[in-house]
PDB file of C-alpha atoms in Angstrom:
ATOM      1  CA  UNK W   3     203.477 112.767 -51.014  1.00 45.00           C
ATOM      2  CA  UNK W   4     204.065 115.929 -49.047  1.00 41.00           C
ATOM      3  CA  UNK W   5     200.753 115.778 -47.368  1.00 45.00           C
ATOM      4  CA  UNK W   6     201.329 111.753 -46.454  1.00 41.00           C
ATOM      5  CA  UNK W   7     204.324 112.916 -44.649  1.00 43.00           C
ATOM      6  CA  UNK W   8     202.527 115.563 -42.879  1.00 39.00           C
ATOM      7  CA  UNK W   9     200.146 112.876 -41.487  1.00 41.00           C
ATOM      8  CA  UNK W  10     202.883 110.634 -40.562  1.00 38.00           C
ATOM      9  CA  UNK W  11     204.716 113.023 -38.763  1.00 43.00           C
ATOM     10  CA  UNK W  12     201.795 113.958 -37.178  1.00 38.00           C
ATOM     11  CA  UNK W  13     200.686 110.387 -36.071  1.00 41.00           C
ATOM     12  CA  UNK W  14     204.129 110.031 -34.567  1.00 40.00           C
ATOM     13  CA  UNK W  15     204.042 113.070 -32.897  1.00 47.00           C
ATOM     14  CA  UNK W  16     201.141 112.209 -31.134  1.00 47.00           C
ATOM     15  CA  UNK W  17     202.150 108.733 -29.870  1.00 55.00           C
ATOM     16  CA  UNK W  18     203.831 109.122 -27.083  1.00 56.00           C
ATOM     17  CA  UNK W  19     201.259 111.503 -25.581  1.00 51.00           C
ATOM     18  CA  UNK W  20     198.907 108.812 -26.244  1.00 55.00           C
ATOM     19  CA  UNK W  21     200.984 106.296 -24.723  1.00 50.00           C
ATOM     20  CA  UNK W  22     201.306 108.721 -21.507  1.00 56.00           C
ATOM     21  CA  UNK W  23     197.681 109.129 -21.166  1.00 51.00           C
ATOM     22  CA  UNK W  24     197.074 105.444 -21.499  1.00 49.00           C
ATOM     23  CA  UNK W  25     199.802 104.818 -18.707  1.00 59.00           C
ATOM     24  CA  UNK W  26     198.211 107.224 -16.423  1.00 54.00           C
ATOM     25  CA  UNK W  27     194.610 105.816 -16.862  1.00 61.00           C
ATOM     26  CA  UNK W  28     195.965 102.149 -16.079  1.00 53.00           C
ATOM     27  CA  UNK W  29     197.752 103.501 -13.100  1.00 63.00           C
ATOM     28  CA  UNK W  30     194.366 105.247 -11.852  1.00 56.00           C
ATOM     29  CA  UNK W  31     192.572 102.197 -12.294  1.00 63.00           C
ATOM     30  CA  UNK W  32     195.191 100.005 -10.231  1.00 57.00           C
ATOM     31  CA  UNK W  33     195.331 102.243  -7.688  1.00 64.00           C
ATOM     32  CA  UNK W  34     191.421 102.793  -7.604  1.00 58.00           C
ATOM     33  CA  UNK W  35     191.183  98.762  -7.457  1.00 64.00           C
ATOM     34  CA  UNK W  36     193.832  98.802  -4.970  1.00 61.00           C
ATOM     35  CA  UNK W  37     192.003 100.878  -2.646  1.00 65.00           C
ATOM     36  CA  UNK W  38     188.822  99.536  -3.354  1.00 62.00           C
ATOM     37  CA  UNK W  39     190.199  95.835  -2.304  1.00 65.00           C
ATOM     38  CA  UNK W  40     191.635  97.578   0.947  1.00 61.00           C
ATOM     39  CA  UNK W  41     188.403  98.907   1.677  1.00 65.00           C
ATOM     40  CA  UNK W  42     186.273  95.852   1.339  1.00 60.00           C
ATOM     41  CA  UNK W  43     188.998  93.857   3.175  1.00 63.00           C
ATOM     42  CA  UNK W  44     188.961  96.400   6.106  1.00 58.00           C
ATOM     43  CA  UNK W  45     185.456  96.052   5.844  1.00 62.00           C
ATOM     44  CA  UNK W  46     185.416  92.427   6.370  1.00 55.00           C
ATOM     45  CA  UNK W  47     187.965  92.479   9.086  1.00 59.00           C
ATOM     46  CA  UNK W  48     186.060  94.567  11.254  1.00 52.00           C
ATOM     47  CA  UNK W  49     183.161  92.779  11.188  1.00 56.00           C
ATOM     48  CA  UNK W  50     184.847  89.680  11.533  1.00 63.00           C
ATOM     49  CA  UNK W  51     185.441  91.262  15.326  1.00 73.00           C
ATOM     50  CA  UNK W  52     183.951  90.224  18.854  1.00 85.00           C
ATOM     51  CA  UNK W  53     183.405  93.200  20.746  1.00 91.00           C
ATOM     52  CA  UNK W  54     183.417  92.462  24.474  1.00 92.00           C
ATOM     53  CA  UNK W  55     181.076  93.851  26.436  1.00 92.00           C
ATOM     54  CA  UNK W  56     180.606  94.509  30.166  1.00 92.00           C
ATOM     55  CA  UNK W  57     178.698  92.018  32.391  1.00 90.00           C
ATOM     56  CA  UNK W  58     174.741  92.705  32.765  1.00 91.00           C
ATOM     57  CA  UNK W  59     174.299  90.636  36.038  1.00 87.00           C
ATOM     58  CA  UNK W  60     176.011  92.480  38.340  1.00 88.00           C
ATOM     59  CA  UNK W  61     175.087  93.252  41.945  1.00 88.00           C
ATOM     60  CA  UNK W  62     173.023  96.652  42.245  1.00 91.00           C
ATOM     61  CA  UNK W  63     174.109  98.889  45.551  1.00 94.00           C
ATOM     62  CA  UNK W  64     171.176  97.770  47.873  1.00 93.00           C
ATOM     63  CA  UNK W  65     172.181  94.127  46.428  1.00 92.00           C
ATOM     64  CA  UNK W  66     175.595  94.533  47.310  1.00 95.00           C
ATOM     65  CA  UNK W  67     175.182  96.461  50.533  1.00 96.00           C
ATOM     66  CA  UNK W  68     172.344  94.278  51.747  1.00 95.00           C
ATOM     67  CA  UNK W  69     175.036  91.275  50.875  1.00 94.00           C
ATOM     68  CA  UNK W  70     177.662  92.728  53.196  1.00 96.00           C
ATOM     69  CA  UNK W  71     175.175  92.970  55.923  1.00 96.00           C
ATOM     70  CA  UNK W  72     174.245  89.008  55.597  1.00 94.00           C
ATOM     71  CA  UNK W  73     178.424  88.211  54.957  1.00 95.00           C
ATOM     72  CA  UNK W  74     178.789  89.922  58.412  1.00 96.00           C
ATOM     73  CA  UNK W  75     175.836  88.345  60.471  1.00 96.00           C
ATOM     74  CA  UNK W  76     177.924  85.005  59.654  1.00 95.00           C
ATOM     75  CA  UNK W  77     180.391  86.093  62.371  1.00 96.00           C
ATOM     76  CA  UNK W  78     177.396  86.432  64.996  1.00 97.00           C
ATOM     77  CA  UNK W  79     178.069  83.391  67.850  1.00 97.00           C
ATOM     78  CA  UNK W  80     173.733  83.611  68.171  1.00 97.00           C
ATOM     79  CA  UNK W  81     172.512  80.261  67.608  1.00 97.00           C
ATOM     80  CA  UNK W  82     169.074  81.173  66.932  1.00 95.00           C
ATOM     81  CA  UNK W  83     169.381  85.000  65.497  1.00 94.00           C
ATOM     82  CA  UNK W  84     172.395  85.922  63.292  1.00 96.00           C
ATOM     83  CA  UNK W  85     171.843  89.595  61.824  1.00 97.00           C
ATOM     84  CA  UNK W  86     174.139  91.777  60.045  1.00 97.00           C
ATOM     85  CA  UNK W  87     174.545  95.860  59.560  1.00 98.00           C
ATOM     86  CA  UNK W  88     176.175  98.156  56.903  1.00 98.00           C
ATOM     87  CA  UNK W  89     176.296 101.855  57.113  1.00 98.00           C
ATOM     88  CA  UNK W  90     176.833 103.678  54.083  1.00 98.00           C
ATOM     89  CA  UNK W  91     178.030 107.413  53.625  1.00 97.00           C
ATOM     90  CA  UNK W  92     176.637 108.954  50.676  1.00 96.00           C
ATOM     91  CA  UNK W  93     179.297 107.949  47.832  1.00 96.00           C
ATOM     92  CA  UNK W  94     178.290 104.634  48.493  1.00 97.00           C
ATOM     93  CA  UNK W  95     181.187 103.862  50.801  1.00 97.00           C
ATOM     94  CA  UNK W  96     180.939 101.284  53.729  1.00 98.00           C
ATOM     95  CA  UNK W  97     181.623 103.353  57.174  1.00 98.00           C
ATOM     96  CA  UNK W  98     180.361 100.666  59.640  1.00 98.00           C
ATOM     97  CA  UNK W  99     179.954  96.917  59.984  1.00 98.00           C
ATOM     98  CA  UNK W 100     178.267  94.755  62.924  1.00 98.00           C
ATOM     99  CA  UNK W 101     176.886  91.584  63.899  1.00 98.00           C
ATOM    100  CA  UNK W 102     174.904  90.441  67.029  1.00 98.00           C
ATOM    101  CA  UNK W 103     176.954  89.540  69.926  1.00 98.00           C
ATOM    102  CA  UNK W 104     178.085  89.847  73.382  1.00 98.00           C
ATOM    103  CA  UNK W 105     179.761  93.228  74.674  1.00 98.00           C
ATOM    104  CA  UNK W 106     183.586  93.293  74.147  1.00 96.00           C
ATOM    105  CA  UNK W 107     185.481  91.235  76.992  1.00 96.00           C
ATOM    106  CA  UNK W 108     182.375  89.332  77.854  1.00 97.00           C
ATOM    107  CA  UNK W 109     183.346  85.053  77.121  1.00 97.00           C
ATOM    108  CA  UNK W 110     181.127  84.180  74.715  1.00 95.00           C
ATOM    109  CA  UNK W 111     181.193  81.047  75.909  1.00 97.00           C
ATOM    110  CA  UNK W 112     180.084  82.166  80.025  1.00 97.00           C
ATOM    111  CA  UNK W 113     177.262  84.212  78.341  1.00 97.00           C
ATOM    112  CA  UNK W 114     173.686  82.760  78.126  1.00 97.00           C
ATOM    113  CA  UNK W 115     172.274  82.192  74.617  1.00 98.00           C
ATOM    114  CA  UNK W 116     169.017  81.216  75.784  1.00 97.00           C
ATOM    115  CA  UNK W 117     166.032  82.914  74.076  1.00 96.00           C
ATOM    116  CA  UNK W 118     163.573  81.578  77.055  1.00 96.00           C
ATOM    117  CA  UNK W 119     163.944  80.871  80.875  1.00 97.00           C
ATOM    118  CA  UNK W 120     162.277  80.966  83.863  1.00 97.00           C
ATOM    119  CA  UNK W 121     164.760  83.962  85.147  1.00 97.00           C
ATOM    120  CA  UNK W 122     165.229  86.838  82.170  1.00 96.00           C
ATOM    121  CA  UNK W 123     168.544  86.983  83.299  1.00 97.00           C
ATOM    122  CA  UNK W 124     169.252  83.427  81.976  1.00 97.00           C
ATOM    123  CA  UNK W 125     168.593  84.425  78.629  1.00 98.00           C
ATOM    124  CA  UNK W 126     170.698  86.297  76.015  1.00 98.00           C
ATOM    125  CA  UNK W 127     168.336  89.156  75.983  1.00 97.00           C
ATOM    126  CA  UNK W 128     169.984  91.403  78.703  1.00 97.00           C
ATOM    127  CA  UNK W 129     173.212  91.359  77.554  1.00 98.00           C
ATOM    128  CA  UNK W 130     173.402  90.901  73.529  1.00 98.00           C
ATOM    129  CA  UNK W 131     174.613  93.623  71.523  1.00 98.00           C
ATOM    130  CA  UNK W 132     172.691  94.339  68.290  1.00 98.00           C
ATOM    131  CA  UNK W 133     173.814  94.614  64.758  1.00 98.00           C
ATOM    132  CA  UNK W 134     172.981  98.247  64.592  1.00 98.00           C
ATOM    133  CA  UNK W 135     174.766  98.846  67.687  1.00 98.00           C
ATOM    134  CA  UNK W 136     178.079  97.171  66.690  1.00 98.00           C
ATOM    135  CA  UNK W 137     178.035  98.527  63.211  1.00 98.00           C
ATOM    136  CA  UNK W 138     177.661 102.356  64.727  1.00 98.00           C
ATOM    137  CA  UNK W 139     180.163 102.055  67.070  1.00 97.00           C
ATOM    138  CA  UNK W 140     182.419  99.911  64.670  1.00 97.00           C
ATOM    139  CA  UNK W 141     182.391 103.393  62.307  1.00 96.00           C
ATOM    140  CA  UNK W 142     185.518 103.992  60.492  1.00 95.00           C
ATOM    141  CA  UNK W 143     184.443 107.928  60.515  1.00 93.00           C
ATOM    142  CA  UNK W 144     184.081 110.965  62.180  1.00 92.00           C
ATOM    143  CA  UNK W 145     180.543 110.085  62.541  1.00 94.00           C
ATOM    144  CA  UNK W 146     177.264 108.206  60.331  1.00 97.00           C
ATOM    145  CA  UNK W 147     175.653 111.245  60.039  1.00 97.00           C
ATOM    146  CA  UNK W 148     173.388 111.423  56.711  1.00 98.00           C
ATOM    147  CA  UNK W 149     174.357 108.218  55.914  1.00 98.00           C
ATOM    148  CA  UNK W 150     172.270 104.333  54.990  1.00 98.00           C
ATOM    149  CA  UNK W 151     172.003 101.472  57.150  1.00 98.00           C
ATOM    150  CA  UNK W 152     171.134  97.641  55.348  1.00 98.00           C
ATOM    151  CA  UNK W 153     170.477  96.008  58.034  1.00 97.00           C
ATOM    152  CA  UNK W 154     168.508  91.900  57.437  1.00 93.00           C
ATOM    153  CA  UNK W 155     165.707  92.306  60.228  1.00 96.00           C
ATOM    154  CA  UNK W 156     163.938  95.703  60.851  1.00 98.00           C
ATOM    155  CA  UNK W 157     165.298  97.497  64.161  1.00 98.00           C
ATOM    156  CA  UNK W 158     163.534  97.226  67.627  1.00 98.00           C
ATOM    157  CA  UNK W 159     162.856 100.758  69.184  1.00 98.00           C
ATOM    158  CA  UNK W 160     166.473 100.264  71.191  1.00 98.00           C
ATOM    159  CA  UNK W 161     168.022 100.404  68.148  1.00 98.00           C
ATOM    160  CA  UNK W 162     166.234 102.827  66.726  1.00 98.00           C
ATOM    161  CA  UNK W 163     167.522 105.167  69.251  1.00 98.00           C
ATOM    162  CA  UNK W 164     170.470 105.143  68.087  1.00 98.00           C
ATOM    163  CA  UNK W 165     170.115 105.460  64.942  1.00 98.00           C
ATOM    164  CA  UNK W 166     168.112 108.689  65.298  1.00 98.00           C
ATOM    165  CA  UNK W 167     170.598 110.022  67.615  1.00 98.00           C
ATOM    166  CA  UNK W 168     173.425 108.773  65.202  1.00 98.00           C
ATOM    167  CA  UNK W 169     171.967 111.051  62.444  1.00 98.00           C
ATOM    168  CA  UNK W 170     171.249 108.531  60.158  1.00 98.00           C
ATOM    169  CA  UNK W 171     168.804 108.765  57.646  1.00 98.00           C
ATOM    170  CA  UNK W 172     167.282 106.268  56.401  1.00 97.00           C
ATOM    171  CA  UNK W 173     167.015 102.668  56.894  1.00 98.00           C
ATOM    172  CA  UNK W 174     166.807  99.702  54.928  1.00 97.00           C
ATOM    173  CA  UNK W 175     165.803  96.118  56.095  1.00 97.00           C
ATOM    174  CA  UNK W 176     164.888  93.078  54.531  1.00 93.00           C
ATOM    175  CA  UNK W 177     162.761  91.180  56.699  1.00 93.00           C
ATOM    176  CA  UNK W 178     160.136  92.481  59.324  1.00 96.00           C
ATOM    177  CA  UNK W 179     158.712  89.777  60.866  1.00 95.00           C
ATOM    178  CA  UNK W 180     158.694  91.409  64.666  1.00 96.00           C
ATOM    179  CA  UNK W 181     155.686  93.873  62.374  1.00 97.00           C
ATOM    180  CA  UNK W 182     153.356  93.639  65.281  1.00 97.00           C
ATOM    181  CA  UNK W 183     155.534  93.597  68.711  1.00 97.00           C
ATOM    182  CA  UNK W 184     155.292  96.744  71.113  1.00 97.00           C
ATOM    183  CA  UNK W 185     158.709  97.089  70.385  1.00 97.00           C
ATOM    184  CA  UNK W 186     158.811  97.666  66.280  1.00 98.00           C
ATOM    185  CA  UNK W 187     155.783  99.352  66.322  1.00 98.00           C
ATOM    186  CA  UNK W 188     157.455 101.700  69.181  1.00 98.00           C
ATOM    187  CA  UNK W 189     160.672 101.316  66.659  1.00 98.00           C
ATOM    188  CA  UNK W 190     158.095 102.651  63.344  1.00 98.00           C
ATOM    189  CA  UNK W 191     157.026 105.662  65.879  1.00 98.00           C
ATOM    190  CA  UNK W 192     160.369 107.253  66.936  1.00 98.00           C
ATOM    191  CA  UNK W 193     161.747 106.842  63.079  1.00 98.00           C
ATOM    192  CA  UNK W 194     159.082 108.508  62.015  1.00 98.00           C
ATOM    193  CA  UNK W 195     158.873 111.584  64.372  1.00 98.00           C
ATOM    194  CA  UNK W 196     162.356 111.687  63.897  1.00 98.00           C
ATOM    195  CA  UNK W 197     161.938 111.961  60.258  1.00 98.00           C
ATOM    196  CA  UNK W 198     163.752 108.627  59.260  1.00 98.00           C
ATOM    197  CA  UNK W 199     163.428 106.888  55.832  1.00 98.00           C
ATOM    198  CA  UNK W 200     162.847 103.045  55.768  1.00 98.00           C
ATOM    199  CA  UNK W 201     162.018 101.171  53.014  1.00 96.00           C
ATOM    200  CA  UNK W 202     162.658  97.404  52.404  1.00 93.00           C
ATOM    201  CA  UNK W 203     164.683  96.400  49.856  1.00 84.00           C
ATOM    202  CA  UNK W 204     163.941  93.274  47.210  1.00 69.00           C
ATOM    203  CA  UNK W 205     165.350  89.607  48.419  1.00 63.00           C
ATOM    204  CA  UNK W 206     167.882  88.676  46.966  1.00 65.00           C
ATOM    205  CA  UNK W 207     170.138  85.316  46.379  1.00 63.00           C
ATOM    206  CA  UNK W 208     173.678  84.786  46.650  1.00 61.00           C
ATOM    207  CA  UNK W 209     174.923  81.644  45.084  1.00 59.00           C
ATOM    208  CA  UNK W 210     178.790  81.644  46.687  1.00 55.00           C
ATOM    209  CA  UNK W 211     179.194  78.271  44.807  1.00 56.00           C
ATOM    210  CA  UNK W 212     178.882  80.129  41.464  1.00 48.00           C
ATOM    211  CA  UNK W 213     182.043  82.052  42.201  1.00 45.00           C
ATOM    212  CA  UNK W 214     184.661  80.013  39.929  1.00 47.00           C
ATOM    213  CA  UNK W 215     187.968  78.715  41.474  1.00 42.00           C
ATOM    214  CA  UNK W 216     190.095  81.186  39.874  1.00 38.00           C
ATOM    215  CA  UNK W 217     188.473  83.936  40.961  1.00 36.00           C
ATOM    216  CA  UNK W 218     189.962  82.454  44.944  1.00 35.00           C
ATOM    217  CA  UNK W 219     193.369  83.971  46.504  1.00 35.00           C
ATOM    218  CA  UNK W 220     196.128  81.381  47.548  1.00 35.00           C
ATOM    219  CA  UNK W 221     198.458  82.346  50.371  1.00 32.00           C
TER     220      UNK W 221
END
């Protein structure tokens, strides 16, 4: 009888610790399930998510610079030759535009455009002012010095003139087709004395219609 109540006493004694541990292990286990299910639901939310990324078809720098040059040889008055230049200092920053055209304060519309006539001086050849020229003297710096020229057609040895004496450095062209005339192989010889670059650069297409109507500015 003694020793019964021993083991009861015991028993009851025990109980509550029981009970305490038990508590404690269910509580772990919710909490362990808890964060588990936060895990795997983090889990699923990030994956559920778009990351946007930047375009891939952008315009390289010769591209783009190249692109000026032909946006600016659309403001040439030239019927038969429109041509466009872009200098370029060496942080890739536009110092000088020009087009073909007549010399400031000459009427465009008095001028000859003529690329043939019995008398030179009925033609535009006298008197036009090239691309080159216009975007050098257009300069928006001290000077061009060390800097790029895009210009669309290779220059003639006129130009080239200038652009030695400019300091520029190298030149780059997309067409050639004047290869063989005494004046761009005269052109090739000063810019290479002179220890000027060119190189052409890849054609390349602009697609203006592509550009989507909100992209426009309203005024």
């Amino acid at each position: 009888m003694i020793h019964f109540s021993l083991s009861l006493s015991l028993s009851l004694s025990l109980s509550p610790l029981s009970l305490s541990l038990f508590s404690l292990s269910l509580s772990l286990s919710l909490s362990l399930s808890l964060s588990l299910s936060l895990s795997l639901s983090l889990s699923l939310s990030l994956s559920e998510v778009t990351v946007t990324r930047k375009r891939q078809d952008y315009l390289e720098w010769p591209e783009y610079f190249m692109a000026v040059a032909f946006l600016s040889a659309q403001r040439s008055k030239d019927p038969s030759s429109q041509v466009g230049a872009c200098i370029v200092n060496q942080e890739n920053k536009i110092v000088g535009i020009g087009y073909n055209g007549m010399p400031n304060g000459c009427d465009d519309d008095l001028m000859p455009w003529s690329r043939s006539a019995e008398d030179k001086l009925d033609t535009k050849y006298p008197y036009v002012c090239h691309a080159e020229l216009n975007a050098i003297m257009n300069k928006n710096s001290a000077d061009v010095k060390g800097c790029s020229m895009y210009v669309a057609l290779f220059p003639c040895n006129e130009c080239a003139k200038l652009i030695i004496q400019a300091g520029i450095k190298d030149v780059i062209y997309l067409s050639d087709k004047y290869h063989d005339s005494p004046e761009m192989t005269a052109s090739r010889r000063l810019l290479n004395l002179a220890g000027v670059q060119y190189r052409w650069v890849i054609k390349i297409a602009m697609h203006f219609h592509s550009i989507k109507k909100q992209y426009y500015f309203h005024t």
